[in-house]
mmCIF file of C-alpha atoms in Angstrom:
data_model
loop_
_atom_site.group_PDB
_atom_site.id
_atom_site.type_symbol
_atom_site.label_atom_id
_atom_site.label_comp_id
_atom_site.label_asym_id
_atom_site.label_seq_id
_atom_site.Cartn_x
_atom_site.Cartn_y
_atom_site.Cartn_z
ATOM 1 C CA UNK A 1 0.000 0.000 0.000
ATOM 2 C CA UNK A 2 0.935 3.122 -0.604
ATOM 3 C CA UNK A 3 2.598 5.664 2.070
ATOM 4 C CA UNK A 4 -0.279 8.051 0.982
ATOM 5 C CA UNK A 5 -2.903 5.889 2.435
ATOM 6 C CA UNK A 6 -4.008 4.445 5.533
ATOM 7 C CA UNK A 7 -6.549 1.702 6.645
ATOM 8 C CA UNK A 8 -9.811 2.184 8.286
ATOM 9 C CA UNK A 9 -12.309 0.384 10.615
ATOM 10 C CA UNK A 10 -15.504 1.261 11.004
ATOM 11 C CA UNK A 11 -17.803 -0.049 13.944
ATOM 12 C CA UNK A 12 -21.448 0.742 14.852
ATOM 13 C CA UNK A 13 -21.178 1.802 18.786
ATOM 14 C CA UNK A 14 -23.658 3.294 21.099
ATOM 15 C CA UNK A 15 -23.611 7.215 22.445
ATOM 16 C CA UNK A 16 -22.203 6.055 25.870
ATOM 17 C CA UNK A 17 -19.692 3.362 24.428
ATOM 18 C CA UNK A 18 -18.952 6.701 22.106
ATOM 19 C CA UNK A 19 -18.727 8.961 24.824
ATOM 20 C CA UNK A 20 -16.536 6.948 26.808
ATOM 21 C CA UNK A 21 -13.870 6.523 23.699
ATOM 22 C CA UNK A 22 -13.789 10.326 23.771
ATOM 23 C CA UNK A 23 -11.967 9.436 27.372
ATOM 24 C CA UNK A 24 -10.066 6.018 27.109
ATOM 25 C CA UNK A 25 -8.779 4.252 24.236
ATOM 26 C CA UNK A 26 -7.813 1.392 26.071
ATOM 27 C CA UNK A 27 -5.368 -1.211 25.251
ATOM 28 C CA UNK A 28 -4.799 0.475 21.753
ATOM 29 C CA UNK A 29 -3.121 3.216 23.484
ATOM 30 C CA UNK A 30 -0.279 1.053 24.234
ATOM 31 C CA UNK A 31 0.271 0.068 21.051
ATOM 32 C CA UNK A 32 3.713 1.842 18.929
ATOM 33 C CA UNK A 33 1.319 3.510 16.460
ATOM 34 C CA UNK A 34 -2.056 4.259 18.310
ATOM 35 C CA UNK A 35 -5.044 4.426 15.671
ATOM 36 C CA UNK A 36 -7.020 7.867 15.643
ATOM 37 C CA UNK A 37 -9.990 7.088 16.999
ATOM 38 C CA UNK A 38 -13.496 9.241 15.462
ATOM 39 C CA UNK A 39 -16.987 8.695 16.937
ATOM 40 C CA UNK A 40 -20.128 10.229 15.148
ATOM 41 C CA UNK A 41 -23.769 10.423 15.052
ATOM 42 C CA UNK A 42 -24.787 9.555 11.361
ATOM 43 C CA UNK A 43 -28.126 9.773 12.014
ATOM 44 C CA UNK A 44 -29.535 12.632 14.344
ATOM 45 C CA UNK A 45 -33.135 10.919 14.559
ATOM 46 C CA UNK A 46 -31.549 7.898 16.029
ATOM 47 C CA UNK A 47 -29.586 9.757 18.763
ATOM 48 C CA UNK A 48 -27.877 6.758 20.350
ATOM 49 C CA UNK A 49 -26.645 5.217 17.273
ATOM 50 C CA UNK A 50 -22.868 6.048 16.931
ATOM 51 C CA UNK A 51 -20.491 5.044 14.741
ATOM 52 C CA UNK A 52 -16.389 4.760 15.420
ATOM 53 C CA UNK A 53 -14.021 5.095 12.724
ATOM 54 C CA UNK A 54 -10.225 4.220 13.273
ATOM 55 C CA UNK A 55 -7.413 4.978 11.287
ATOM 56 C CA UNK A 56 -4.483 3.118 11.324
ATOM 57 C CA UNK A 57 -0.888 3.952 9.755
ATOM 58 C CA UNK A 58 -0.227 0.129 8.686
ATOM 59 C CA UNK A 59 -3.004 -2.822 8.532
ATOM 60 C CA UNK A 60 -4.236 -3.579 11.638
ATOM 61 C CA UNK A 61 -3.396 -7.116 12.636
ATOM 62 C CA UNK A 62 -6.017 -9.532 14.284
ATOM 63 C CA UNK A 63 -4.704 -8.226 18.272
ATOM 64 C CA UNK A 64 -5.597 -4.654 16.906
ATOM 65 C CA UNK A 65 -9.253 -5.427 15.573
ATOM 66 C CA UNK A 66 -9.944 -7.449 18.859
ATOM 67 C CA UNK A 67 -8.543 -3.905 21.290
ATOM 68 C CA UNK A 68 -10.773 -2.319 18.838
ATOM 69 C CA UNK A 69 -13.963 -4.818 19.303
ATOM 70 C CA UNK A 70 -13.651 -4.233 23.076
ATOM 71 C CA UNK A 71 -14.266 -0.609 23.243
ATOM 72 C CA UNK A 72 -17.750 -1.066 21.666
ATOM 73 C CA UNK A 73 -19.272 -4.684 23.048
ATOM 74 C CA UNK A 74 -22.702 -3.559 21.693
ATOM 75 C CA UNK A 75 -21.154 -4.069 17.812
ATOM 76 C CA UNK A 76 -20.632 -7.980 19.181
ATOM 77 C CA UNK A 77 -20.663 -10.355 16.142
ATOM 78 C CA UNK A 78 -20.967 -7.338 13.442
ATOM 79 C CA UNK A 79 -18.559 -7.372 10.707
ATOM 80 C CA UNK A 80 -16.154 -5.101 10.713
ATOM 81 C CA UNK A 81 -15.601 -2.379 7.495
ATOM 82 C CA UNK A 82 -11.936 -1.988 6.476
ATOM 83 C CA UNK A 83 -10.932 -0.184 3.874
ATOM 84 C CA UNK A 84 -7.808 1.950 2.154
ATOM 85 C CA UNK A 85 -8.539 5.826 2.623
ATOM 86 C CA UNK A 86 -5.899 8.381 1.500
ATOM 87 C CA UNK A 87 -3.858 9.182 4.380
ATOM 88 C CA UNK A 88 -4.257 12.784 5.990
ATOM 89 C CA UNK A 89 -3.825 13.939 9.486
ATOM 90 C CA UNK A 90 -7.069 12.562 11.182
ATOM 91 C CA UNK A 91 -6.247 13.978 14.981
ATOM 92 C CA UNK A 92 -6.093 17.691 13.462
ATOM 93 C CA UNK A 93 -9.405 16.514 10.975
ATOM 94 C CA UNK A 94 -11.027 15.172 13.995
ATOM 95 C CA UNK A 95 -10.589 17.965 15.466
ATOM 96 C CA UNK A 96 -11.754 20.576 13.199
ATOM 97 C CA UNK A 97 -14.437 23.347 13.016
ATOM 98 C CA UNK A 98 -14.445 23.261 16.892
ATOM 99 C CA UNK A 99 -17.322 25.638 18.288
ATOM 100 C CA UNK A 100 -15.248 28.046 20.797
ATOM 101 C CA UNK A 101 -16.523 26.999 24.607
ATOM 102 C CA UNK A 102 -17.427 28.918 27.204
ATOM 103 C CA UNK A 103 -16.047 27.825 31.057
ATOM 104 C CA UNK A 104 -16.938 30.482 33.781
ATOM 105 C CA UNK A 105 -15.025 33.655 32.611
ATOM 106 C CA UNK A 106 -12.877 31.610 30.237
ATOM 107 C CA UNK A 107 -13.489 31.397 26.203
ATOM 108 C CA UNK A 108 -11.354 28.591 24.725
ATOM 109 C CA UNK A 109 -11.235 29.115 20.634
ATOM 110 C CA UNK A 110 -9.585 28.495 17.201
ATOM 111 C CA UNK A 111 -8.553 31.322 15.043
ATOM 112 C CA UNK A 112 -11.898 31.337 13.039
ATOM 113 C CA UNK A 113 -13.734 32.263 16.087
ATOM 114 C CA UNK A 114 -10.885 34.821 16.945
ATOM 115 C CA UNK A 115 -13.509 37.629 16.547
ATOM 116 C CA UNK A 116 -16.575 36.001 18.497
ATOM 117 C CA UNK A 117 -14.528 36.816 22.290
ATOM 118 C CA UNK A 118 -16.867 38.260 25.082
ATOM 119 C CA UNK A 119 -15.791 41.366 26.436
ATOM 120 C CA UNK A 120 -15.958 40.019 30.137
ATOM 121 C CA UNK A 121 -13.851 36.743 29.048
ATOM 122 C CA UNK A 122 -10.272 35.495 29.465
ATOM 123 C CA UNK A 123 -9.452 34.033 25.936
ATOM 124 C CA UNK A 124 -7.415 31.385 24.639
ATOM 125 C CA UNK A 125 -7.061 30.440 21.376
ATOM 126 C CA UNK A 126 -6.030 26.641 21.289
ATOM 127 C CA UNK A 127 -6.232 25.257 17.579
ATOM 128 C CA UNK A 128 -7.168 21.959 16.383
ATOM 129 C CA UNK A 129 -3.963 19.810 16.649
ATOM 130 C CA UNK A 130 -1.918 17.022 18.174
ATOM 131 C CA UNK A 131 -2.439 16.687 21.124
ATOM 132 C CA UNK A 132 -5.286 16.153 23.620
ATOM 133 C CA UNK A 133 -7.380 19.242 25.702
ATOM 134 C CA UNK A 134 -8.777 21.495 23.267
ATOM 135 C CA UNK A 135 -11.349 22.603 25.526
ATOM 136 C CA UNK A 136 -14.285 21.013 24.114
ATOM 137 C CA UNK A 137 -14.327 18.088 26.106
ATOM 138 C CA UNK A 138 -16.393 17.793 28.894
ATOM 139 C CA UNK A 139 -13.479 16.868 30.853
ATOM 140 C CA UNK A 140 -11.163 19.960 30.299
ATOM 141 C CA UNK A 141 -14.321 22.016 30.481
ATOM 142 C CA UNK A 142 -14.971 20.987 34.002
ATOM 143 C CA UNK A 143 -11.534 21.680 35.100
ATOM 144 C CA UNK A 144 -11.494 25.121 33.844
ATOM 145 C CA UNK A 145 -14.622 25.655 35.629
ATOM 146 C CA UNK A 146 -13.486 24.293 38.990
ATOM 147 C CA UNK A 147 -10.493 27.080 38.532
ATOM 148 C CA UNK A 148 -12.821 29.641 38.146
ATOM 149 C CA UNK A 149 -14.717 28.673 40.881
ATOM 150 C CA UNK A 150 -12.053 27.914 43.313
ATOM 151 C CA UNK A 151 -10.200 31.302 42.329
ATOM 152 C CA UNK A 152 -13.946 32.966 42.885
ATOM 153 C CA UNK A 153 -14.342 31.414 46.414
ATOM 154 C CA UNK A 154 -10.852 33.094 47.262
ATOM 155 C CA UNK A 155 -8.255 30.238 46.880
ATOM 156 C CA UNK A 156 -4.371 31.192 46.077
ATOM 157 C CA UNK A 157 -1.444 29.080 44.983
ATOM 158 C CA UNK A 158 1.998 29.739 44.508
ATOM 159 C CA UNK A 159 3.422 26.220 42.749
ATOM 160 C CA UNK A 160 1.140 25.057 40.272
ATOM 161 C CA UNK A 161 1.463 21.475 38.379
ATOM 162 C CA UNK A 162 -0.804 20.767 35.637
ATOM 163 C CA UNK A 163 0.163 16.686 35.090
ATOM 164 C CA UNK A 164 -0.685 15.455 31.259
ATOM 165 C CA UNK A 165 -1.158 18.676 30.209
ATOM 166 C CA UNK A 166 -1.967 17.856 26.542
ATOM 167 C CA UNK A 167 -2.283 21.570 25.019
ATOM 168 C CA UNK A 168 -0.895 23.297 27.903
ATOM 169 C CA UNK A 169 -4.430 24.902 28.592
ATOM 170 C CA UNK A 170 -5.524 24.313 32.382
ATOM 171 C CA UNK A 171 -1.630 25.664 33.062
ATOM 172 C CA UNK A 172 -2.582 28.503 30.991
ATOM 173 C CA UNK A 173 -6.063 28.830 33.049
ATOM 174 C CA UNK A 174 -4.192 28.664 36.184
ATOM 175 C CA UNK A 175 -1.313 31.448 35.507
ATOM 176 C CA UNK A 176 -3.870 33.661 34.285
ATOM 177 C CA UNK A 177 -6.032 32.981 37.925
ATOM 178 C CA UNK A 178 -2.464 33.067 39.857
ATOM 179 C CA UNK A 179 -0.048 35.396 37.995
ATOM 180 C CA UNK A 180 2.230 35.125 40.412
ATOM 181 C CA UNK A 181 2.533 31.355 40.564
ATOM 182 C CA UNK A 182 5.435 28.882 39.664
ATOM 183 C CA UNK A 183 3.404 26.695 37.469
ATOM 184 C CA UNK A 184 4.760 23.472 35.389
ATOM 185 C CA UNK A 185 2.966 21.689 32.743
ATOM 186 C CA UNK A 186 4.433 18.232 31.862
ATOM 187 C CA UNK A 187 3.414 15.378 30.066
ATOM 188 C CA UNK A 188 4.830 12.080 28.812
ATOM 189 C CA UNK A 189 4.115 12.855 24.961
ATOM 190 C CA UNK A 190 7.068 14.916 23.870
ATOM 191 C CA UNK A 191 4.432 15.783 21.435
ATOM 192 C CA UNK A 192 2.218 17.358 23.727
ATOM 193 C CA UNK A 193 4.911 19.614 25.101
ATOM 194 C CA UNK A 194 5.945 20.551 22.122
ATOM 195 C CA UNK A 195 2.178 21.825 21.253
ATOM 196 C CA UNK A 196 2.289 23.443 24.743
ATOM 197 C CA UNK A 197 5.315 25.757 23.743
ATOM 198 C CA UNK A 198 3.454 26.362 20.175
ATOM 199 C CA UNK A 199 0.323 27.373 22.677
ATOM 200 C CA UNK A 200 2.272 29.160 25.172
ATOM 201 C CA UNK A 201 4.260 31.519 22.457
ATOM 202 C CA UNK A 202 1.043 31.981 21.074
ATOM 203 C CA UNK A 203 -1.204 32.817 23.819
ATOM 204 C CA UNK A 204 1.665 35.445 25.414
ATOM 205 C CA UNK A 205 2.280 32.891 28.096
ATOM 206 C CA UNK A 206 5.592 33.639 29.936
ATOM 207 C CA UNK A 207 8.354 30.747 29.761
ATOM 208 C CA UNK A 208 10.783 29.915 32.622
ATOM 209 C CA UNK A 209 11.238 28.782 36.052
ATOM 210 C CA UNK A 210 9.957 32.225 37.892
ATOM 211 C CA UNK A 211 6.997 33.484 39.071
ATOM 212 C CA UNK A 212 4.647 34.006 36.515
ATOM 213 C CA UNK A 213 5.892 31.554 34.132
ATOM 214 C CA UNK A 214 5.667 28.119 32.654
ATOM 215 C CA UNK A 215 7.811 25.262 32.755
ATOM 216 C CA UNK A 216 7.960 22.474 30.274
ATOM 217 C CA UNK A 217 8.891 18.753 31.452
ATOM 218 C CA UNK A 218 8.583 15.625 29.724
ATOM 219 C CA UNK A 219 8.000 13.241 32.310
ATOM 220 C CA UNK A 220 6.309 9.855 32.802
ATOM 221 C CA UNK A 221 4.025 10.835 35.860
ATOM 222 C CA UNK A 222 5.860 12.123 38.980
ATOM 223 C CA UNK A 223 8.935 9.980 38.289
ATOM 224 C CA UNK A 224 11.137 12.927 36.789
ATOM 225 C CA UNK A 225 13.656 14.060 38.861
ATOM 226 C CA UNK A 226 12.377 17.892 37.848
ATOM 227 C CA UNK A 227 9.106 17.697 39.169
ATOM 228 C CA UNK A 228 10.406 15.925 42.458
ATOM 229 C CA UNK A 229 12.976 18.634 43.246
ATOM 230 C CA UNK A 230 10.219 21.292 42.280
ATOM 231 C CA UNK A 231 7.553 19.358 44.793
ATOM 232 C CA UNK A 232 5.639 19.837 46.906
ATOM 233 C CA UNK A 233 2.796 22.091 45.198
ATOM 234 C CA UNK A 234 0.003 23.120 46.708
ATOM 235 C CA UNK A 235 -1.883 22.907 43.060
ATOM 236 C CA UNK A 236 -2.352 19.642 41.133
ATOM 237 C CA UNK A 237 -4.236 19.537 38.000
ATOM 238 C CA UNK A 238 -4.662 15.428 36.589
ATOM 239 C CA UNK A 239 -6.816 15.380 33.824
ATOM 240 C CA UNK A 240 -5.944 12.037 32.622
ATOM 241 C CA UNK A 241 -7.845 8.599 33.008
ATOM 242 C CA UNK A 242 -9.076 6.407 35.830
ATOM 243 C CA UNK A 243 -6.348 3.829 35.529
ATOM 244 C CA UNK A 244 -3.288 6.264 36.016
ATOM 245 C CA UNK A 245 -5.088 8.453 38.247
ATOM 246 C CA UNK A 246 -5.818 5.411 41.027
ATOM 247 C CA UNK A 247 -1.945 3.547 40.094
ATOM 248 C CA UNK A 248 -0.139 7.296 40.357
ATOM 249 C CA UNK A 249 -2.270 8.579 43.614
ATOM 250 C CA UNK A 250 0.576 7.518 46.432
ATOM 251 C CA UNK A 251 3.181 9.607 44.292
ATOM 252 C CA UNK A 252 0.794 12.603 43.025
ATOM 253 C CA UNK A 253 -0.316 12.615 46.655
ATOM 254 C CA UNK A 254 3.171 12.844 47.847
ATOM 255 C CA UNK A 255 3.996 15.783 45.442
ATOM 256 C CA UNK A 256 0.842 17.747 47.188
ATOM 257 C CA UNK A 257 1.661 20.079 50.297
ATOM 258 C CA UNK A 258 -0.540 19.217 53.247
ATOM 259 C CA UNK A 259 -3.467 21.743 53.059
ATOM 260 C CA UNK A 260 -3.050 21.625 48.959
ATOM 261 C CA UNK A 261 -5.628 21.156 46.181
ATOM 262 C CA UNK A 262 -5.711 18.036 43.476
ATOM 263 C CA UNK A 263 -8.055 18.235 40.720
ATOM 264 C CA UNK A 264 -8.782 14.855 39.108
ATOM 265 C CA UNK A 265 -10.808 14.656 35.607
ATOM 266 C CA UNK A 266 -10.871 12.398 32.630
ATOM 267 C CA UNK A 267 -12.959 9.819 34.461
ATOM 268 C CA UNK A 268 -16.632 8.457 34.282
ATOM 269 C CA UNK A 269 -19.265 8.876 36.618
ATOM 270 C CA UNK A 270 -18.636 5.068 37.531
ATOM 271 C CA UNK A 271 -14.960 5.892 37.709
ATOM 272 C CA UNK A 272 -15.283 8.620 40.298
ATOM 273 C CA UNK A 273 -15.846 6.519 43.674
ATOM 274 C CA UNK A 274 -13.373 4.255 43.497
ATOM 275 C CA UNK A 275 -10.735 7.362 42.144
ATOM 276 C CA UNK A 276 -11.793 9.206 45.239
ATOM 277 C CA UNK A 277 -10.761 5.998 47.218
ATOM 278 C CA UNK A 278 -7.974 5.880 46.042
ATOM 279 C CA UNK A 279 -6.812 9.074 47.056
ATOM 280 C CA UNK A 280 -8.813 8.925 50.415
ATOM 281 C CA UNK A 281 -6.169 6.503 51.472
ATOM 282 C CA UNK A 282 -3.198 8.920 50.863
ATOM 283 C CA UNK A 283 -4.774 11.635 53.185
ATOM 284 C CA UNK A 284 -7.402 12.822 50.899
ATOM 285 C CA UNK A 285 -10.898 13.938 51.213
ATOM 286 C CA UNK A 286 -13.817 15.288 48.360
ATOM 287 C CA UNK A 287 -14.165 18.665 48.485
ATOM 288 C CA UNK A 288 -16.102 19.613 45.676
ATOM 289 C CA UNK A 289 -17.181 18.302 42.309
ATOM 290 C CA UNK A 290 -18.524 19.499 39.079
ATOM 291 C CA UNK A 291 -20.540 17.172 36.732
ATOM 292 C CA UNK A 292 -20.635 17.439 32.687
ATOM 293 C CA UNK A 293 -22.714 14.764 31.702
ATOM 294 C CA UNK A 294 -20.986 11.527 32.455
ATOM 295 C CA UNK A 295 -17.710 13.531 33.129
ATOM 296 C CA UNK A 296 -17.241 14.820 36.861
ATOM 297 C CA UNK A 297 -14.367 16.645 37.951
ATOM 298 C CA UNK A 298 -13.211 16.081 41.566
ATOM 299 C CA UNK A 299 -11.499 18.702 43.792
ATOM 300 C CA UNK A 300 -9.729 17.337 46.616
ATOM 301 C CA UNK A 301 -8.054 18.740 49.443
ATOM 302 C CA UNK A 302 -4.676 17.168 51.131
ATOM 303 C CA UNK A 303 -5.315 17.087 55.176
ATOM 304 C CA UNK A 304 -2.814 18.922 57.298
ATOM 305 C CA UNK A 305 -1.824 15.876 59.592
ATOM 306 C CA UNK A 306 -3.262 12.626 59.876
#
């Protein structure tokens, strides 16, 4: 096959089994060359009839088609659809004609929307890309909303990590709520921290180790020697997934100052008990949560002694 094309699956999938790709890939996200995964609603008079489209780079063998059978058990015993499409970038595709969002007194946009920015906002423009946390999902939405509210109830912080960042927009949020903040934004995808610079430079976000500005780390979770000697903070943003969030909660807990704030999003509503759980055992308690659909966002607080 030619370089200039790529193979795609297509699957029939219900609006939750949809939804719920939007937040976890599962076992195809370990693979060397993750598909793209698309979910849409062919049909708006059959609302809960969703189809998934994957794109892979090479042909998916038989272990890929069975990762990709178990994100959507409703599509049981239906034939897949695979097929040669000319290869484009399908994460920046996926990803385009984004509405701009609205999250408390933040407006989250791409340049064709540049001119649509409320007066009373804090803008961002973030555009359609390569990495994760755009804004428009429910689970970046929520987090930007618990900053607003938290900075609205009269909350400060002075050293700021926003862990995964993906576009480098919560760290953005959380400067612009606490200019006078160390913040960090890492993440494991050099990728993604590469589209965080691209977002910083153009969003006038400062660069550096100071107060006031933004530092960049590649890092798989906590274990980067970096965000260890820059520890503890007494601001945590996670919006990751369930799995990392419950295996990573003695270290992320660790990194927190007693008395500090954790956000945790990129989980389900079934998701968020035993998260919270998790993180009760390190010293943690629920103090405050935001819902967006099946998405909640958790705010937790680190006790001051045991």
């Amino acid at each position: 096959m030619s370089a200039e094309q790529c193979w795609k699956v297509t699957l029939p999938c219900t609006k939750a089994e949809g939804e719920a790709i939007a937040g976890d890939i599962g076992a195809l996200a370990q693979l060397d060359e993750p598909p793209v995964l698309m979910t849409s609603e062919p049909d708006p008079t059959r609302p809960d009839d969703w189809r998934l489209d994957a794109y892979f780079e090479t042909k998916p063998d038989k272990a890929s088609l069975a990762m990709l059978r178990a994100l959507v058990p409703s599509a049981a015993g239906r034939t897949l659809a695979v097929e040669t499409v000319p290869q484009q970038d399908w994460l920046i595709l996926s990803q385009a004609g984004l509405e701009p969002i609205r999250a408390g007194r933040f407006f989250v946009h791409t340049a064709a929307h540049a001119d649509e920015v409320p007066e009373d906002a804090v803008a961002f423009q973030i555009e359609a890309g390569r990495a994760f946390g755009t804004g428009q999902h429910e689970t970046t939405t929520g987090c930007l909303m618990m900053l607003d509210r938290m900075r609205r109830q009269g909350a400060r912080f002075a050293d700021v990590l926003d862990l995964g960042t993906g576009t480098g927009l919560l760290a953005f949020a959380a400067l612009n709520l606490w200019p006078r903040a160390r913040a960090i934004a890492s993440d494991i995808d050099p990728v993604s921290i590469e589209v965080t610079l691209e977002n910083a430079q153009a969003n006038g976000v400062a660069l550096g180790g100071g107060r006031g500005e933004l530092g960049l780390v590649v890092a798989d979770g906590m274990n980067d020697a970096l965000l260890k000697a820059a520890a503890p903070y007494d601001l945590i943003i996670a919006n990751i997934l369930a799995g990392p969030l419950i295996e990573m909660a003695p270290a992320i807990a660790d990194a927190l100052a007693p008395g500090g704030t954790l956000i945790l999003a990129g989980l389900l509503d079934h998701q968020a008990e035993p998260v919270a759980r998790a993180y009760r055992r390190q010293r943690l308690r629920l103090a405050d949560r935001i819902d967006r659909g099946d998405w909640p966002t958790l705010r937790l607080r680190k006790r001051q002694m045991w």
